[in-house]
Short mmCIF file of C-alpha atoms in Angstrom, two decimals:
data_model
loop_
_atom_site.label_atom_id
_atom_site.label_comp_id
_atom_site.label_asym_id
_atom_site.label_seq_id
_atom_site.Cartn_x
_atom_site.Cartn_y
_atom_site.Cartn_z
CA UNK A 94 83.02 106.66 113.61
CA UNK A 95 80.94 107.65 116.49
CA UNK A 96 81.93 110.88 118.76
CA UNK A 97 83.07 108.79 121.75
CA UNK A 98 85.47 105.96 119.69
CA UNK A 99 86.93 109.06 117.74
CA UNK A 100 87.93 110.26 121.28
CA UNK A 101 89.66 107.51 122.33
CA UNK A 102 91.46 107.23 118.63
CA UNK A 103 92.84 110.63 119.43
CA UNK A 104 93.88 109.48 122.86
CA UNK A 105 95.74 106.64 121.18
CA UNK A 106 97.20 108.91 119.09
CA UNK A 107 98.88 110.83 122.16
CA UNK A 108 100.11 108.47 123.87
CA UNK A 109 101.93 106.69 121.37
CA UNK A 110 103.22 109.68 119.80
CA UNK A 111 105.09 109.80 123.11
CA UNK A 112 105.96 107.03 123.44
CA UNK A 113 108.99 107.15 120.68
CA UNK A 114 110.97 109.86 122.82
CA UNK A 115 110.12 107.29 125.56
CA UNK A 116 111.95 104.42 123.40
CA UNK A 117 115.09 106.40 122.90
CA UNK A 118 115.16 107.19 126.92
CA UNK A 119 114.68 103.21 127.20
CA UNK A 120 117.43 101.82 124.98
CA UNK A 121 120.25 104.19 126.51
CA UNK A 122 120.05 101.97 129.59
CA UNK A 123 118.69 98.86 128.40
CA UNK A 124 119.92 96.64 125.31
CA UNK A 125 116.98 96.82 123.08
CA UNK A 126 115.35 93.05 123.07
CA UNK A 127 116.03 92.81 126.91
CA UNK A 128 114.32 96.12 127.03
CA UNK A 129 111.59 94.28 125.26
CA UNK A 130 110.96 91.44 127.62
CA UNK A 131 110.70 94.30 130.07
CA UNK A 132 108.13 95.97 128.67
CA UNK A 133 105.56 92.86 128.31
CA UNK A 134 106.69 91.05 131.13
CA UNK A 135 105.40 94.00 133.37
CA UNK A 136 102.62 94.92 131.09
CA UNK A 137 101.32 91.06 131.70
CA UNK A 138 102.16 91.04 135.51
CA UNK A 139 100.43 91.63 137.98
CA UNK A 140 97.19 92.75 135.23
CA UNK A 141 96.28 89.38 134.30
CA UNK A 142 95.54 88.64 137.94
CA UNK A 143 93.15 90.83 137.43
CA UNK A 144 91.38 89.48 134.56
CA UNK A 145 90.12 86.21 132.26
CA UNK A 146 90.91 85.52 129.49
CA UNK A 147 88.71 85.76 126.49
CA UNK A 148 87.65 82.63 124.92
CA UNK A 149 90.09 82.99 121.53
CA UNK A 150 92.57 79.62 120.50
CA UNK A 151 95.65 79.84 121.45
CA UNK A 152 97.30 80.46 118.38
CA UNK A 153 95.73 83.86 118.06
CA UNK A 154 97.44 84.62 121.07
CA UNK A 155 99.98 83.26 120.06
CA UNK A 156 99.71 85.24 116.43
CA UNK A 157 99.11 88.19 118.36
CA UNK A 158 102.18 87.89 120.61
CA UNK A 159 104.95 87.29 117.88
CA UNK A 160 103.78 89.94 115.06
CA UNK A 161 102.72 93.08 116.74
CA UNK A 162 104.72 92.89 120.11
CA UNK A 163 107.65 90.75 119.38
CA UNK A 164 108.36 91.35 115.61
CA UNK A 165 107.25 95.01 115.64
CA UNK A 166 109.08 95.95 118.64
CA UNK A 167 112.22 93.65 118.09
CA UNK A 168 112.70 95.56 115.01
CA UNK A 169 111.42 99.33 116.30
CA UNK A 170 113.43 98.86 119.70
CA UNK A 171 116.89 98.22 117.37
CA UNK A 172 116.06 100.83 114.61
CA UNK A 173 116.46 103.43 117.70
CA UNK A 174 119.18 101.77 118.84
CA UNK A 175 121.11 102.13 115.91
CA UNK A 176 120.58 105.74 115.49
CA UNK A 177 116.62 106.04 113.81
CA UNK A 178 115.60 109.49 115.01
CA UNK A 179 112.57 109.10 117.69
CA UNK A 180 110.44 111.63 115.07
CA UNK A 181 111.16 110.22 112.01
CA UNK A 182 110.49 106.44 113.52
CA UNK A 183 107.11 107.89 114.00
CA UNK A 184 106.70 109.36 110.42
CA UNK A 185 107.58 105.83 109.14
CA UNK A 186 106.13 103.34 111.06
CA UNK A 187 102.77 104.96 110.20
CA UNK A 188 103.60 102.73 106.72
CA UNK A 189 101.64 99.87 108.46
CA UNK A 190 98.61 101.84 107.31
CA UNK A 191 99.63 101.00 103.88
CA UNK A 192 100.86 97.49 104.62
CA UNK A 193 97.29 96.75 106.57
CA UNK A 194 95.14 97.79 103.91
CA UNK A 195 97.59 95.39 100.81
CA UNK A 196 97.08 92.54 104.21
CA UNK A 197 93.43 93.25 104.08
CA UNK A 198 92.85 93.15 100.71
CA UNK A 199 94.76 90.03 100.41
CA UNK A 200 93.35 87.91 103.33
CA UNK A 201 89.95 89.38 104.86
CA UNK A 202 88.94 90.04 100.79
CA UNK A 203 88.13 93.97 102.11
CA UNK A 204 87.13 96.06 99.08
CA UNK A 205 89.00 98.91 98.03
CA UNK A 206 87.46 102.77 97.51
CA UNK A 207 88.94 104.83 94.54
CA UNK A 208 90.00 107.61 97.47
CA UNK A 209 91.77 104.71 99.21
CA UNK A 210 93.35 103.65 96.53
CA UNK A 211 94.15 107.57 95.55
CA UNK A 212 95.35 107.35 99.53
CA UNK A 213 97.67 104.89 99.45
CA UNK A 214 99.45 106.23 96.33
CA UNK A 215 100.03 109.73 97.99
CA UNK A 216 101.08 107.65 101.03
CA UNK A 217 103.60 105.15 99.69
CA UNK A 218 105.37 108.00 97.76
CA UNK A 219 105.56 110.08 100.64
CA UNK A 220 107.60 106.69 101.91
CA UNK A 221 109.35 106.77 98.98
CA UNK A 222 110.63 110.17 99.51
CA UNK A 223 111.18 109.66 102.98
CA UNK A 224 113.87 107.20 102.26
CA UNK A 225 115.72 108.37 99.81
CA UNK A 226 117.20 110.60 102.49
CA UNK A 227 118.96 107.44 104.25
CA UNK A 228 122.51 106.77 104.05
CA UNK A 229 124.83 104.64 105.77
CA UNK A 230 125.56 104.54 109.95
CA UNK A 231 127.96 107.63 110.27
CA UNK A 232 127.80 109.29 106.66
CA UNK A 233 126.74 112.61 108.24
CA UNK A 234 122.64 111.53 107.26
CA UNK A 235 120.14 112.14 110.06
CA UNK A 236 118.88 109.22 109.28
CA UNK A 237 120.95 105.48 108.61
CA UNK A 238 119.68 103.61 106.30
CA UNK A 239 119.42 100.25 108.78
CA UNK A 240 117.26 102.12 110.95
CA UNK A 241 114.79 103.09 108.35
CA UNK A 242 114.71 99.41 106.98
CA UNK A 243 114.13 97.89 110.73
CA UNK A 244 111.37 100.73 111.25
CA UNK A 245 109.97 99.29 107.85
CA UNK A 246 109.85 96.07 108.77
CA UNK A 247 107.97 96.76 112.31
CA UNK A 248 105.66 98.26 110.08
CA UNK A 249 105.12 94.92 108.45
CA UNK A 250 104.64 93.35 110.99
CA UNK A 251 102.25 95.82 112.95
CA UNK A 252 100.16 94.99 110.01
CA UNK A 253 100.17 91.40 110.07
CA UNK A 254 98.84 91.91 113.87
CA UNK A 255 96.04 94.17 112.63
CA UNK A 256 94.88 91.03 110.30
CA UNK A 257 95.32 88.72 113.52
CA UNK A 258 92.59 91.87 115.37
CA UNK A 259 90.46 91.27 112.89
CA UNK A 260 90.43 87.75 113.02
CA UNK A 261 90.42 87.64 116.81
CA UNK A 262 87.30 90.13 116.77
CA UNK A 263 85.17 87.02 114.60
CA UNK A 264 84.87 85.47 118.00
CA UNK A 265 82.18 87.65 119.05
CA UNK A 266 82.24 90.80 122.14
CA UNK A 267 85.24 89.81 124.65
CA UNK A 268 86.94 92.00 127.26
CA UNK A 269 89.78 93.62 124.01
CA UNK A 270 92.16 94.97 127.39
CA UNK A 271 92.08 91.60 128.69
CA UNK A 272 93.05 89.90 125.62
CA UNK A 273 95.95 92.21 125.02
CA UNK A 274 97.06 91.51 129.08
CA UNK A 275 96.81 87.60 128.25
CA UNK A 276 98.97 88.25 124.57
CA UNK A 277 101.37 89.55 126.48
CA UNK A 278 102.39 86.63 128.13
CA UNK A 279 103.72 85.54 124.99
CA UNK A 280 106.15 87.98 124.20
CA UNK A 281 108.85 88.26 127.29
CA UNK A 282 110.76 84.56 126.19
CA UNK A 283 111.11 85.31 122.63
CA UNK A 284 112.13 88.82 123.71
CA UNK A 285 114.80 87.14 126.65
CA UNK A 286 115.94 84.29 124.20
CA UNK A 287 116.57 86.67 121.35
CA UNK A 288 118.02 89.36 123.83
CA UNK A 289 120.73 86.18 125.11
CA UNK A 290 122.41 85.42 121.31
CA UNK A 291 122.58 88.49 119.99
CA UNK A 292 123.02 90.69 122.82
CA UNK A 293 124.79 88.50 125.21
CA UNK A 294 124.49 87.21 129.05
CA UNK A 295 126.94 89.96 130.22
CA UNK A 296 124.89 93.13 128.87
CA UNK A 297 122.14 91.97 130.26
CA UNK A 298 123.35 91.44 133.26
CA UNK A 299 124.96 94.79 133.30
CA UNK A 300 122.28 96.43 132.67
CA UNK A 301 120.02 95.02 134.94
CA UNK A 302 122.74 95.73 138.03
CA UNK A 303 122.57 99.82 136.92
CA UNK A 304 119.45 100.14 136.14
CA UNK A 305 118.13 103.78 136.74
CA UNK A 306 114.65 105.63 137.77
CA UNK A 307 114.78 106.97 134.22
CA UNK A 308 115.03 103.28 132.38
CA UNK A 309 112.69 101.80 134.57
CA UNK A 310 110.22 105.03 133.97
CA UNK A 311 110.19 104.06 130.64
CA UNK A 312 109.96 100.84 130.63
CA UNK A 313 106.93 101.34 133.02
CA UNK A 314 105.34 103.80 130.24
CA UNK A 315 105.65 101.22 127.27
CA UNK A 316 104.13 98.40 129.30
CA UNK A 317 101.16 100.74 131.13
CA UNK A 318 100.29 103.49 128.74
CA UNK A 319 101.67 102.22 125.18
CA UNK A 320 100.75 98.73 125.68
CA UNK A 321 97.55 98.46 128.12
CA UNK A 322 96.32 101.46 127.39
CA UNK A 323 97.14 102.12 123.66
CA UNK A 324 96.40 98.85 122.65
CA UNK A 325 93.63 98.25 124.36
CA UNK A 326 91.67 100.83 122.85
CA UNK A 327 93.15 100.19 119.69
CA UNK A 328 92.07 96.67 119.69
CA UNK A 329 88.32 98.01 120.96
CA UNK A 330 88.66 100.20 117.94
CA UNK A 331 89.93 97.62 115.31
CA UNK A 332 87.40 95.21 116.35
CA UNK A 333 84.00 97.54 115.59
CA UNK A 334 85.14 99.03 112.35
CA UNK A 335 86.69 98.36 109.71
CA UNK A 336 90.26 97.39 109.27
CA UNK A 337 90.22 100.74 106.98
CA UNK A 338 88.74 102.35 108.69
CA UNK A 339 91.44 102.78 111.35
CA UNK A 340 94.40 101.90 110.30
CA UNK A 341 94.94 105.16 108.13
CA UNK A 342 93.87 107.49 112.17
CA UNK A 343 97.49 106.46 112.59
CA UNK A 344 98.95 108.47 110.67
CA UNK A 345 98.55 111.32 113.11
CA UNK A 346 100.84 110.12 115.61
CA UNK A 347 103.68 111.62 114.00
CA UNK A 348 102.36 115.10 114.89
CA UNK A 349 102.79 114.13 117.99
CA UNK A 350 105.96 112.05 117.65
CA UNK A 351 108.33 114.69 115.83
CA UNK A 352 106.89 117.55 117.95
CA UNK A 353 107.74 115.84 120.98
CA UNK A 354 111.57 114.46 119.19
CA UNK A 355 111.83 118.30 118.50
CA UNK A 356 111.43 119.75 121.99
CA UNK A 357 113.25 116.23 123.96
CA UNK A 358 115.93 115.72 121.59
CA UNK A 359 116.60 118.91 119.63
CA UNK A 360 115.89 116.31 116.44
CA UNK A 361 115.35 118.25 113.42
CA UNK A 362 113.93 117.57 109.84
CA UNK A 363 115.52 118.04 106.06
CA UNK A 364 112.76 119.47 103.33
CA UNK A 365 113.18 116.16 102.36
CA UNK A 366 111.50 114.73 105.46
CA UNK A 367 108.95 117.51 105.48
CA UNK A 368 108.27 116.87 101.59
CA UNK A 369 107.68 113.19 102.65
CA UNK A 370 105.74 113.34 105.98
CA UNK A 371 103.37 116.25 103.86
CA UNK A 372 102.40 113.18 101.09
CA UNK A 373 101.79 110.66 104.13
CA UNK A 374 99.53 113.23 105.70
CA UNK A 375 97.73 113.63 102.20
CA UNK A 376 97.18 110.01 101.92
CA UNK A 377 95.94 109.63 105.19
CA UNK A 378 93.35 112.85 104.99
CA UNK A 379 91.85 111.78 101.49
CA UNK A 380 91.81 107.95 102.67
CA UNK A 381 89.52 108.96 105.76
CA UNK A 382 87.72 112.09 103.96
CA UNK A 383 87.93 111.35 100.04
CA UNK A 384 85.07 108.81 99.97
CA UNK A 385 82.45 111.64 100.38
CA UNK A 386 83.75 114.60 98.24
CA UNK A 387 84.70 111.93 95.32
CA UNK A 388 80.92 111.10 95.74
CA UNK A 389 79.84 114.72 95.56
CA UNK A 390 82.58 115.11 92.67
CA UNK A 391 80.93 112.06 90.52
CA UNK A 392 77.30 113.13 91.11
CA UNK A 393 78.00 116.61 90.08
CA UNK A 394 79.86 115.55 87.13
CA UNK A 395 76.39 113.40 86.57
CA UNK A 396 74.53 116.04 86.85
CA UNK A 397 76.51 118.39 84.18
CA UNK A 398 76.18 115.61 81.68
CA UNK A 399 72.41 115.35 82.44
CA UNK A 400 71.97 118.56 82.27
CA UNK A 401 74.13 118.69 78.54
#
């Protein structure tokens, strides 16, 4: 990866390490799916006055829209909600790494390394161990169990939209912040239906009578730095390289996350959590930088039995 695009992966990093302590500010004033349709309908307004469209069918909008905006935030948004700590959300979300590259090998027919595979191994135990710590809502756990499902499943479906990236980046060079400003047109009426039947008329209309400079702070973060900015570049990024390529950078936004979850929230970590976040780290570090030392490993080893 050149210099410049490792930069802006690190930039992506920061801001949506943040943007988890931002979450947690947003869903104390705002029901969770309403908060939602917030986010995208001001991340879409008054942008894509701004700016065309790229020339990509519909239904990759479309695809784009539903998996990673509506079905990864429906489900991060409520795992919060119910009590997911803002770090650990971070720690396990980064699990779409894992998901992308099963999604990649599946549909784009993207080739597997032996450190990958090594990788995703360390990676999906570090999961593992991560939620074995989850209990039931109000067993004394730090983390419930339905939180760290939900945060599973918006890892799911984060992956799903990396595929759709991929897919959308076959259509040759386009204007990647413009496309994201467009896709977001497509998530605020899912969001508001959804946000209607299961959180009902009267919330949201409380909530929208006392809403506060701290809500609507974060709701303006999510929609300007998380989702324009973040996903802008990270749609730049997904589109020149490599699906995993990527994906595993990730898995350095909980450094960020349960730093920031520590000083904000006071949120603090079993060994258990540390045990788990240290294998994720591992899979991510020999996923990126495995490739070359197993190649210096094997030609060594070649070597030896040359030289015997």
């Amino acid at each position: 990866m050149r210099p410049k695009d490792l930069a802006l992966a690190l930039l992506v990093i920061l801001v949506w390490g943040v943007n988890f302590a931002v979450i947690k500010v947003g869903v104390v004033g705002v029901p969770p799916l309403l908060l939602g349709a917030l986010r995208f309908a001001l991340a879409a307004f008054p942008a894509l006055l701004f700016m065309k469209p790229p020339k990509v069918p519909l239904r990759w909008y479309l695809a784009y829209g539903l998996t990673i905006s509506v079905g990864q935030f429906a489900f991060l948004f409520t795992a919060i909600h119910v009590g997911m700590p803002s770090g650990l959300a971070s720690l396990v979300l980064q699990s779409q790494s894992f998901f992308t590259l099963l999604l990649a090998a599946w549909w784009l027919k993207e080739r597997w390394q032996a450190n990958q595979m090594a990788g995703l191994l360390l990676a999906a135990c570090g999961l593992v161990l991560i939620g074995s710590a989850a209990g039931p809502a109000g067993a004394g756990v730090s983390m419930p169990l339905l939180g760290f499902l939900l945060t599973v499943a918006a890892a799911v479906m984060w992956a799903c939209g990396n595929i759709v990236t991929r897919t959308v980046s076959r259509y040759g060079p386009m204007n990647q912040l413009a496309f994201v400003v467009w896709a977001s047109l497509v998530p605020p009426l899912p969001f508001l239906a959804l946000s209607v039947v299961i959180e009902g008329p009267d919330a949201i209309a409380s909530a929208m009578q006392h809403i506060g400079w701290s809500t609507f702070a974060a709701i303006a973060y999510l929609a300007w730095a998380a989702t324009l900015l973040g996903y802008g570049l990270w749609t730049h990024l997904m589109s020149r390289y490599a699906t995993n390529r990527v994906a595993p950078f990730t898995l350095l936004v909980p450094v960020v996350g349960l730093t920031t979850g520590w000083l904000v929230f006071g949120e603090a970590l079993r060994p258990v959590h540390f045990a788990g976040g240290a294998l994720l780290m591992a899979g991510l570090l020999f996923n990126v930088f495995g490739g070359p030392l197993m190649t210096r490993w094997m030609a060594r080893v070649q070597q030896f039995r040359n030289a015997g």
